[in-house]
Amino acid sequence: MKIVGEILLPGDKSISHRSLMFASLCEGVSKISNLSSGQDVETTRTCLEQLGIKSTRIGNTIEIIGGEFKNPDSDLDCGNSGTTTRLMMGLLAGKQIKARFIGDESLSSRPMKRIIDPLSEMGANFISNNGYMPVEISRGVQKAISYVLPMGSAQVKSAVLLAGLSLDSSTEVIDAFQTRDHTEIMLQAIGADLTTDGVTSSVSNQKKNFKSFDIEVPADPSTAAFFASAASLLKGSDLLLKNVLLNPTRIGFFDVLKKMGGNVVIEKEWQVNGEKVGNVRIKYASLKSFELFEKDIPSLIDEIPVLAILATQANGVSKITGAKELRVKECDRIHAICENLKKMGVQIEELEDGMIIQGSQKLRGTNLSTFDDHRIAMSFTIAGLLTRRPIQLDDPSCAKISFPEFYKILNNLIKFV
Ligand code: S3P
């Protein structure tokens, strides 16, 4: 079995959420094509509609008209989406909108205190379930702050910057973790008063009329990682991933794959709406183990589940530390990875902030849980390509959160020679 062909994947999830939210701040019509097809991004679109921001789908393009936000008539149901919830809390706190956020079981167990804390310091009021959903904003932000990010979270950084966008004085966020910087790039592109030196970003309301924009969202590198992994693991594979987002804060996975001895070639590179984009060719390669530390984590945070699968096939022992943020993703991903790999017969040690994975392991086909987490479902589907007996996932359909077409596209790329 091998992976052969070329694909243009749906748009990056982070940029898709932001395109919708930021277009809602602009004067006139913005046109967004190749938007992520995942349910999470649709959740953002629905919440914006509840807030009075209309959007229309015309073919593969969403047209969205910016305007005044209104208080929603009912709860904002953020489903499974942490990005919708956290960015929207910042945005609405800036706009003095009163709203109550709810979510599914997974989202309701994820910490919101990390957003409530800085926004409360800015004078906003929240009623929450002890820092968890449901969360209600009863008063928006009143004053600018300087905020040092306590954890490597682009969602927290973005929430503070979005709230700060409404204040006269300058709000500053200091991000020593170098988390993804799409908020900064896109806010600058629409003409907001945002400056950044890559660590400290400052915003204020000094510029008010934001320019609408057209964007073709580059392919999601986090989704691309599943296919790149499959191609790296299966002999004879040759896969071209087209228009992939290559923002330096997002390509940790490809850097690690290269260091592992992966056959990764960027064939062409260009810029789209201030973001680096390129075509990436991946071929099968024999891989060696890797080590990841805290500083490496933000640029590949969502790719760790599939990196763990690669580690089981690499020569040597791989070690991941400094990744405790994985415990508060859509599920506790450290636990989920370790539990499933153990069931597959892999020697793996669970650490509080990571794991130690023995390489060159034979994977056993068995029943596995997705833990209701799209990235666990897709990562273990890739692992299942290596087993003699098929794996059985309890709920493969949860992949729809970021990538409903995952199984179809994967099947189309698999060739039996
Ligand atoms: C995201 C940031 C990351 C990432 C998530 C999307 C974003 O979360 O895991 O999938 O779009 O800002 P954190 O910022 O909480 O690490």
Short mmCIF file of C-alpha atoms and ligand atoms in Angstrom, two decimals:
data_model
loop_
_atom_site.label_atom_id
_atom_site.label_comp_id
_atom_site.label_asym_id
_atom_site.label_seq_id
_atom_site.Cartn_x
_atom_site.Cartn_y
_atom_site.Cartn_z
CA MET A 1 0.00 0.00 0.00
CA LYS A 2 1.27 3.49 -0.82
CA ILE A 3 0.07 7.09 -1.04
CA VAL A 4 0.28 8.62 -4.49
CA GLY A 5 -1.22 11.77 -5.99
CA GLU A 6 -1.71 15.47 -5.41
CA ILE A 7 -4.27 17.27 -3.26
CA LEU A 8 -5.50 20.75 -2.50
CA LEU A 9 -6.84 20.53 1.05
CA PRO A 10 -9.55 22.77 2.53
CA GLY A 11 -8.50 26.02 4.15
CA ASP A 12 -6.63 26.37 7.42
CA LYS A 13 -8.99 26.24 10.38
CA SER A 14 -7.33 29.07 12.35
CA ILE A 15 -7.34 31.45 9.36
CA SER A 16 -10.90 30.43 8.47
CA HIS A 17 -12.26 31.35 11.92
CA ARG A 18 -10.39 34.64 11.84
CA SER A 19 -11.44 35.46 8.25
CA LEU A 20 -15.10 35.25 9.27
CA MET A 21 -14.67 37.18 12.52
CA PHE A 22 -12.47 39.91 11.06
CA ALA A 23 -14.62 40.32 7.94
CA SER A 24 -17.49 41.08 10.33
CA LEU A 25 -15.50 44.12 11.54
CA CYS A 26 -14.94 45.52 8.04
CA GLU A 27 -16.92 47.97 5.98
CA GLY A 28 -18.53 46.30 2.97
CA VAL A 29 -18.32 42.80 1.56
CA SER A 30 -15.42 40.41 2.14
CA LYS A 31 -15.07 37.28 0.03
CA ILE A 32 -13.57 34.17 1.55
CA SER A 33 -12.81 31.15 -0.60
CA ASN A 34 -11.49 27.71 0.36
CA LEU A 35 -12.87 28.18 3.85
CA SER A 36 -12.32 25.20 6.16
CA SER A 37 -15.13 22.70 5.67
CA GLY A 38 -15.00 21.67 9.34
CA GLN A 39 -17.92 21.93 11.71
CA ASP A 40 -15.96 24.25 14.03
CA VAL A 41 -15.76 26.99 11.40
CA GLU A 42 -19.44 26.60 10.59
CA THR A 43 -20.03 27.16 14.32
CA THR A 44 -18.24 30.52 14.09
CA ARG A 45 -20.40 31.46 11.09
CA THR A 46 -23.60 30.55 12.96
CA CYS A 47 -22.58 32.51 16.06
CA LEU A 48 -21.84 35.57 13.91
CA GLU A 49 -25.31 35.27 12.34
CA GLN A 50 -26.83 35.27 15.85
CA LEU A 51 -24.88 38.47 16.45
CA GLY A 52 -26.41 40.11 13.36
CA ILE A 53 -23.60 39.44 10.85
CA LYS A 54 -24.94 37.95 7.64
CA SER A 55 -23.02 35.68 5.31
CA THR A 56 -23.92 33.92 2.08
CA ARG A 57 -22.31 30.95 0.36
CA ILE A 58 -21.84 31.37 -3.39
CA GLY A 59 -20.15 28.23 -4.71
CA ASN A 60 -16.86 27.79 -2.86
CA THR A 61 -16.93 31.41 -1.63
CA ILE A 62 -18.50 32.93 1.46
CA GLU A 63 -19.51 36.55 1.19
CA ILE A 64 -19.81 38.33 4.49
CA ILE A 65 -20.88 41.89 5.20
CA GLY A 66 -19.41 43.64 8.22
CA GLY A 67 -21.59 45.73 10.50
CA GLU A 68 -22.98 46.45 13.94
CA PHE A 69 -23.13 43.54 16.39
CA LYS A 70 -26.34 43.03 18.39
CA ASN A 71 -26.92 41.12 21.61
CA PRO A 72 -27.90 37.56 20.62
CA ASP A 73 -31.48 36.44 21.39
CA SER A 74 -30.29 33.05 22.60
CA ASP A 75 -27.15 31.31 23.89
CA LEU A 76 -24.14 31.17 21.56
CA ASP A 77 -23.64 27.44 21.11
CA CYS A 78 -19.94 27.00 20.37
CA GLY A 79 -20.25 23.22 19.98
CA ASN A 80 -16.78 21.67 20.12
CA SER A 81 -14.87 24.80 19.12
CA GLY A 82 -12.39 26.35 21.54
CA THR A 83 -11.28 28.89 18.93
CA THR A 84 -14.84 30.14 18.35
CA THR A 85 -15.43 30.49 22.08
CA ARG A 86 -12.20 32.12 23.12
CA LEU A 87 -11.77 34.56 20.24
CA MET A 88 -15.44 35.47 20.33
CA MET A 89 -15.25 36.23 24.06
CA GLY A 90 -12.53 38.80 23.36
CA LEU A 91 -14.36 40.24 20.38
CA LEU A 92 -17.69 40.58 22.22
CA ALA A 93 -16.11 41.93 25.41
CA GLY A 94 -14.64 44.68 23.20
CA LYS A 95 -18.00 45.42 21.62
CA GLN A 96 -19.90 45.54 24.94
CA ILE A 97 -22.14 42.69 23.80
CA LYS A 98 -23.94 40.66 26.45
CA ALA A 99 -23.95 36.97 25.60
CA ARG A 100 -23.93 33.52 27.15
CA PHE A 101 -21.61 30.88 25.70
CA ILE A 102 -22.40 27.18 25.87
CA GLY A 103 -20.67 24.15 24.34
CA ASP A 104 -20.65 20.38 24.05
CA GLU A 105 -19.33 18.06 26.75
CA SER A 106 -15.70 18.35 25.58
CA LEU A 107 -15.77 22.16 25.35
CA SER A 108 -17.52 22.37 28.71
CA SER A 109 -14.58 20.62 30.33
CA ARG A 110 -11.96 22.96 28.82
CA PRO A 111 -10.61 25.89 30.85
CA MET A 112 -12.06 29.34 30.09
CA LYS A 113 -10.45 30.98 33.12
CA ARG A 114 -7.45 31.72 30.89
CA ILE A 115 -9.73 34.12 28.94
CA ILE A 116 -11.85 35.33 31.86
CA ASP A 117 -8.75 36.38 33.85
CA PRO A 118 -7.18 38.87 31.41
CA LEU A 119 -10.54 40.21 30.22
CA SER A 120 -11.62 40.73 33.85
CA GLU A 121 -8.36 42.59 34.44
CA MET A 122 -9.52 44.81 31.56
CA GLY A 123 -12.73 45.50 33.51
CA ALA A 124 -15.09 42.95 31.95
CA ASN A 125 -17.54 40.95 34.09
CA PHE A 126 -18.21 37.26 33.66
CA ILE A 127 -20.48 34.71 35.28
CA SER A 128 -19.08 31.24 34.76
CA ASN A 129 -19.25 27.73 36.09
CA ASN A 130 -16.02 28.11 38.09
CA GLY A 131 -14.00 29.08 35.03
CA TYR A 132 -15.79 26.59 32.75
CA MET A 133 -18.80 26.86 30.41
CA PRO A 134 -21.47 28.14 30.47
CA VAL A 135 -19.81 31.55 30.53
CA GLU A 136 -21.81 34.77 30.40
CA ILE A 137 -20.36 38.20 29.64
CA SER A 138 -22.37 40.76 31.57
CA ARG A 139 -20.08 43.76 30.97
CA GLY A 140 -17.40 44.39 28.35
CA VAL A 141 -13.81 45.61 28.78
CA GLN A 142 -13.15 49.13 30.14
CA LYS A 143 -9.38 49.61 30.25
CA ALA A 144 -6.22 48.63 28.44
CA ILE A 145 -3.66 46.31 30.06
CA SER A 146 -0.23 44.90 29.43
CA TYR A 147 -0.53 41.12 29.57
CA VAL A 148 2.21 38.51 29.71
CA LEU A 149 0.84 35.24 28.30
CA PRO A 150 1.05 32.65 31.06
CA MET A 151 0.82 29.72 28.61
CA GLY A 152 1.52 29.22 24.91
CA SER A 153 -1.99 29.93 23.68
CA ALA A 154 -2.74 31.91 20.53
CA GLN A 155 -6.38 31.81 21.54
CA VAL A 156 -5.68 33.74 24.74
CA LYS A 157 -3.40 36.18 22.91
CA SER A 158 -6.07 36.76 20.25
CA ALA A 159 -8.86 37.26 22.79
CA VAL A 160 -6.92 40.02 24.57
CA LEU A 161 -5.93 41.71 21.31
CA LEU A 162 -9.51 41.61 19.99
CA ALA A 163 -10.83 43.13 23.22
CA GLY A 164 -8.09 45.77 23.11
CA LEU A 165 -9.13 46.79 19.62
CA SER A 166 -12.00 48.78 21.14
CA LEU A 167 -10.02 50.81 23.70
CA ASP A 168 -8.40 54.26 23.38
CA SER A 169 -5.21 53.31 25.17
CA SER A 170 -2.86 50.67 23.93
CA THR A 171 -3.35 47.04 25.05
CA GLU A 172 -0.19 44.97 24.92
CA VAL A 173 0.29 41.18 24.86
CA ILE A 174 3.71 39.68 25.43
CA ASP A 175 4.00 36.23 23.88
CA ALA A 176 7.34 34.60 24.68
CA PHE A 177 6.02 31.30 23.28
CA GLN A 178 5.76 32.51 19.67
CA THR A 179 2.27 31.12 19.20
CA ARG A 180 0.57 31.37 15.81
CA ASP A 181 0.38 34.97 14.60
CA HIS A 182 -2.57 34.98 12.18
CA THR A 183 -4.49 37.47 14.32
CA GLU A 184 -1.66 39.97 14.11
CA ILE A 185 -1.12 39.47 10.34
CA MET A 186 -4.81 39.73 9.51
CA LEU A 187 -5.63 42.67 11.78
CA GLN A 188 -2.76 44.61 10.24
CA ALA A 189 -4.01 43.70 6.76
CA ILE A 190 -7.48 45.17 7.41
CA GLY A 191 -5.88 48.39 8.69
CA ALA A 192 -6.23 48.00 12.47
CA ASP A 193 -3.89 49.89 14.76
CA LEU A 194 -1.72 46.87 15.60
CA THR A 195 2.04 46.80 15.89
CA THR A 196 4.18 43.80 16.70
CA ASP A 197 7.84 42.88 16.99
CA GLY A 198 7.07 39.17 17.01
CA VAL A 199 6.94 38.98 20.81
CA THR A 200 5.02 42.04 21.97
CA SER A 201 1.90 43.08 20.09
CA SER A 202 -0.04 46.27 20.82
CA VAL A 203 -3.50 47.33 19.68
CA SER A 204 -5.83 50.26 20.17
CA ASN A 205 -8.86 51.76 18.50
CA GLN A 206 -6.90 54.59 16.84
CA LYS A 207 -7.83 53.27 13.38
CA LYS A 208 -11.51 52.49 13.05
CA ASN A 209 -12.57 51.89 9.47
CA PHE A 210 -11.38 48.45 8.50
CA LYS A 211 -11.00 47.50 4.84
CA SER A 212 -12.97 44.51 3.60
CA PHE A 213 -10.83 41.85 1.94
CA ASP A 214 -10.80 38.89 -0.42
CA ILE A 215 -8.90 35.82 0.73
CA GLU A 216 -8.29 32.34 -0.59
CA VAL A 217 -7.55 30.48 2.64
CA PRO A 218 -4.36 28.41 2.23
CA ALA A 219 -4.62 24.65 2.84
CA ASP A 220 -4.49 23.62 6.48
CA PRO A 221 -0.98 22.40 7.48
CA SER A 222 -2.46 20.56 10.47
CA THR A 223 -4.67 18.51 8.15
CA ALA A 224 -1.80 18.12 5.69
CA ALA A 225 0.24 16.50 8.48
CA PHE A 226 -1.96 13.35 8.43
CA PHE A 227 -1.36 12.77 4.72
CA ALA A 228 2.33 13.71 4.96
CA SER A 229 2.66 11.14 7.75
CA ALA A 230 0.97 8.41 5.73
CA ALA A 231 3.23 9.16 2.74
CA SER A 232 6.33 9.12 4.95
CA LEU A 233 5.40 5.74 6.42
CA LEU A 234 4.35 3.78 3.32
CA LYS A 235 7.05 2.58 0.89
CA GLY A 236 6.78 3.94 -2.66
CA SER A 237 4.64 6.94 -1.65
CA ASP A 238 4.87 10.25 -3.53
CA LEU A 239 2.41 12.95 -2.50
CA LEU A 240 2.12 16.59 -3.54
CA LEU A 241 0.28 18.85 -1.07
CA LYS A 242 -0.74 22.05 -2.83
CA ASN A 243 -1.11 25.62 -1.47
CA VAL A 244 -0.19 24.63 2.08
CA LEU A 245 0.05 27.39 4.68
CA LEU A 246 3.75 27.65 5.59
CA ASN A 247 3.59 30.35 8.26
CA PRO A 248 6.73 29.80 10.41
CA THR A 249 4.59 29.59 13.59
CA ARG A 250 2.74 26.61 12.09
CA ILE A 251 5.30 24.41 10.36
CA GLY A 252 6.94 22.70 13.34
CA PHE A 253 5.59 19.37 12.11
CA PHE A 254 7.36 19.62 8.74
CA ASP A 255 10.59 20.77 10.45
CA VAL A 256 10.51 17.74 12.77
CA LEU A 257 9.70 15.38 9.90
CA LYS A 258 12.75 16.73 8.02
CA LYS A 259 14.95 16.25 11.12
CA MET A 260 13.65 12.67 11.37
CA GLY A 261 15.09 12.09 7.89
CA GLY A 262 11.73 12.57 6.17
CA ASN A 263 11.73 13.28 2.44
CA VAL A 264 10.04 16.70 2.50
CA VAL A 265 10.64 19.18 -0.33
CA ILE A 266 9.03 22.61 -0.64
CA GLU A 267 8.72 22.89 -4.40
CA LYS A 268 7.32 26.41 -4.71
CA GLU A 269 6.70 29.19 -2.22
CA TRP A 270 4.68 32.40 -2.45
CA GLN A 271 2.64 34.83 -0.32
CA VAL A 272 -1.15 35.06 0.05
CA ASN A 273 -2.68 37.84 2.20
CA GLY A 274 0.60 38.23 4.11
CA GLU A 275 0.97 34.47 4.76
CA LYS A 276 3.65 32.20 3.33
CA VAL A 277 2.19 29.39 1.19
CA GLY A 278 3.80 26.61 -0.83
CA ASN A 279 3.58 23.22 -2.52
CA VAL A 280 5.09 20.44 -0.44
CA ARG A 281 6.17 17.07 -1.84
CA ILE A 282 6.48 14.13 0.55
CA LYS A 283 7.96 10.75 -0.26
CA TYR A 284 8.51 7.64 1.81
CA ALA A 285 11.65 7.71 3.97
CA SER A 286 13.17 5.68 6.74
CA LEU A 287 12.74 7.80 9.90
CA LYS A 288 14.74 8.35 13.06
CA SER A 289 13.47 9.36 16.50
CA PHE A 290 13.02 12.95 17.72
CA GLU A 291 12.96 14.93 20.92
CA LEU A 292 10.62 17.87 21.57
CA PHE A 293 10.90 20.46 24.34
CA GLU A 294 8.54 23.20 25.60
CA LYS A 295 9.88 25.76 23.11
CA ASP A 296 9.02 23.48 20.17
CA ILE A 297 5.42 22.82 21.14
CA PRO A 298 3.37 25.86 19.96
CA SER A 299 4.35 25.46 16.28
CA LEU A 300 3.16 21.83 16.23
CA ILE A 301 0.69 21.61 19.11
CA ASP A 302 -2.11 20.10 16.99
CA GLU A 303 0.26 17.70 15.19
CA ILE A 304 1.56 15.86 18.27
CA PRO A 305 -0.94 12.98 18.01
CA VAL A 306 0.24 12.12 14.50
CA LEU A 307 3.90 12.75 15.42
CA ALA A 308 3.43 10.11 18.12
CA ILE A 309 2.34 7.65 15.41
CA LEU A 310 5.47 8.50 13.38
CA ALA A 311 7.59 7.98 16.51
CA THR A 312 6.41 4.36 16.81
CA GLN A 313 7.96 3.62 13.39
CA ALA A 314 11.15 5.68 13.79
CA ASN A 315 14.48 4.20 14.68
CA GLY A 316 15.21 5.00 18.37
CA VAL A 317 13.31 6.41 21.32
CA SER A 318 11.36 9.67 20.90
CA LYS A 319 10.60 11.96 23.80
CA ILE A 320 8.09 14.81 24.11
CA THR A 321 8.13 17.12 27.15
CA GLY A 322 6.78 20.61 27.92
CA ALA A 323 3.47 19.75 26.24
CA LYS A 324 1.04 19.91 29.17
CA GLU A 325 -1.32 22.06 27.06
CA LEU A 326 -2.22 18.79 25.33
CA ARG A 327 -4.10 17.77 28.45
CA VAL A 328 -6.71 20.52 27.84
CA LYS A 329 -7.39 20.11 24.12
CA GLU A 330 -10.56 18.51 22.70
CA CYS A 331 -9.63 15.63 25.01
CA ASP A 332 -6.65 14.89 27.22
CA ARG A 333 -4.48 14.10 24.23
CA ILE A 334 -1.50 12.80 26.25
CA HIS A 335 -3.74 10.20 27.86
CA ALA A 336 -5.58 9.39 24.60
CA ILE A 337 -2.37 8.84 22.62
CA CYS A 338 -0.78 6.68 25.33
CA GLU A 339 -3.92 4.63 25.95
CA ASN A 340 -4.47 3.86 22.27
CA LEU A 341 -0.82 3.15 21.48
CA LYS A 342 -0.60 0.79 24.46
CA LYS A 343 -3.64 -1.07 23.10
CA MET A 344 -1.79 -1.35 19.79
CA GLY A 345 1.12 -3.00 21.58
CA VAL A 346 3.50 -0.02 21.67
CA GLN A 347 5.91 0.54 24.53
CA ILE A 348 5.10 4.07 25.66
CA GLU A 349 5.51 5.94 28.94
CA GLU A 350 3.02 8.65 29.88
CA LEU A 351 4.60 11.77 31.44
CA GLU A 352 2.69 14.62 33.09
CA ASP A 353 3.75 16.92 30.23
CA GLY A 354 4.43 14.51 27.41
CA MET A 355 5.50 10.94 26.65
CA ILE A 356 8.40 8.64 25.80
CA ILE A 357 7.78 6.44 22.77
CA GLN A 358 9.77 3.39 21.78
CA GLY A 359 10.42 3.28 18.02
CA SER A 360 10.47 0.46 15.42
CA GLN A 361 7.30 -1.05 16.91
CA LYS A 362 4.85 -3.40 15.25
CA LEU A 363 1.33 -1.95 15.54
CA ARG A 364 -1.53 -4.29 16.39
CA GLY A 365 -5.01 -3.75 14.89
CA THR A 366 -7.58 -3.51 17.67
CA ASN A 367 -10.58 -1.51 18.98
CA LEU A 368 -9.63 2.08 19.76
CA SER A 369 -11.39 5.11 21.18
CA THR A 370 -11.36 8.50 19.43
CA PHE A 371 -12.10 10.16 22.79
CA ASP A 372 -14.49 12.24 20.66
CA ASP A 373 -11.48 14.12 19.32
CA HIS A 374 -11.09 14.70 15.58
CA ARG A 375 -7.30 14.68 15.63
CA ILE A 376 -7.16 11.43 17.62
CA ALA A 377 -9.55 9.85 15.08
CA MET A 378 -7.42 10.93 12.11
CA SER A 379 -4.06 10.08 13.73
CA PHE A 380 -5.14 6.54 14.60
CA THR A 381 -6.60 6.07 11.13
CA ILE A 382 -3.05 6.71 9.85
CA ALA A 383 -1.74 4.22 12.43
CA GLY A 384 -4.34 1.75 11.11
CA LEU A 385 -2.66 1.83 7.68
CA LEU A 386 0.24 -0.07 9.26
CA THR A 387 -1.62 -2.90 11.00
CA ARG A 388 -2.28 -6.39 9.57
CA ARG A 389 -5.75 -6.58 11.13
CA PRO A 390 -7.83 -3.38 10.70
CA ILE A 391 -8.29 -1.02 13.62
CA GLN A 392 -11.83 -0.21 14.78
CA LEU A 393 -12.55 3.37 15.94
CA ASP A 394 -15.58 3.86 18.19
CA ASP A 395 -16.62 7.11 16.46
CA PRO A 396 -14.69 7.90 13.26
CA SER A 397 -17.25 10.57 12.31
CA CYS A 398 -15.82 13.05 14.85
CA ALA A 399 -13.22 13.91 12.15
CA LYS A 400 -15.93 16.25 10.79
CA ILE A 401 -14.98 18.83 13.42
CA SER A 402 -12.04 19.92 11.28
CA PHE A 403 -12.16 17.77 8.14
CA PRO A 404 -15.34 15.92 7.04
CA GLU A 405 -13.73 14.70 3.78
CA PHE A 406 -10.78 13.04 5.56
CA TYR A 407 -11.65 9.36 4.95
CA LYS A 408 -12.73 9.91 1.35
CA ILE A 409 -9.58 11.83 0.41
CA LEU A 410 -7.34 9.33 2.18
CA ASN A 411 -9.01 6.41 0.37
CA ASN A 412 -8.58 8.15 -2.99
CA LEU A 413 -4.84 8.57 -2.38
CA ILE A 414 -4.21 4.97 -1.31
CA LYS A 415 -2.91 2.78 -4.10
CA PHE A 416 -2.38 -0.99 -3.83
CA VAL A 417 0.42 -2.13 -6.12
C1 S3P B 1 -5.69 27.84 17.67
C2 S3P B 1 -4.72 27.82 18.61
C3 S3P B 1 -4.30 26.59 19.30
C4 S3P B 1 -4.71 25.34 18.54
C5 S3P B 1 -6.12 25.40 18.06
C6 S3P B 1 -6.35 26.61 17.18
C7 S3P B 1 -6.07 29.14 17.08
O1 S3P B 1 -4.93 26.55 20.57
O2 S3P B 1 -4.51 24.18 19.33
O3 S3P B 1 -6.42 24.21 17.31
O4 S3P B 1 -6.69 29.16 16.01
O5 S3P B 1 -5.71 30.17 17.67
P1 S3P B 1 -4.27 27.32 21.83
O6 S3P B 1 -4.05 28.68 21.39
O7 S3P B 1 -5.23 27.23 22.95
O8 S3P B 1 -3.01 26.54 22.09
#
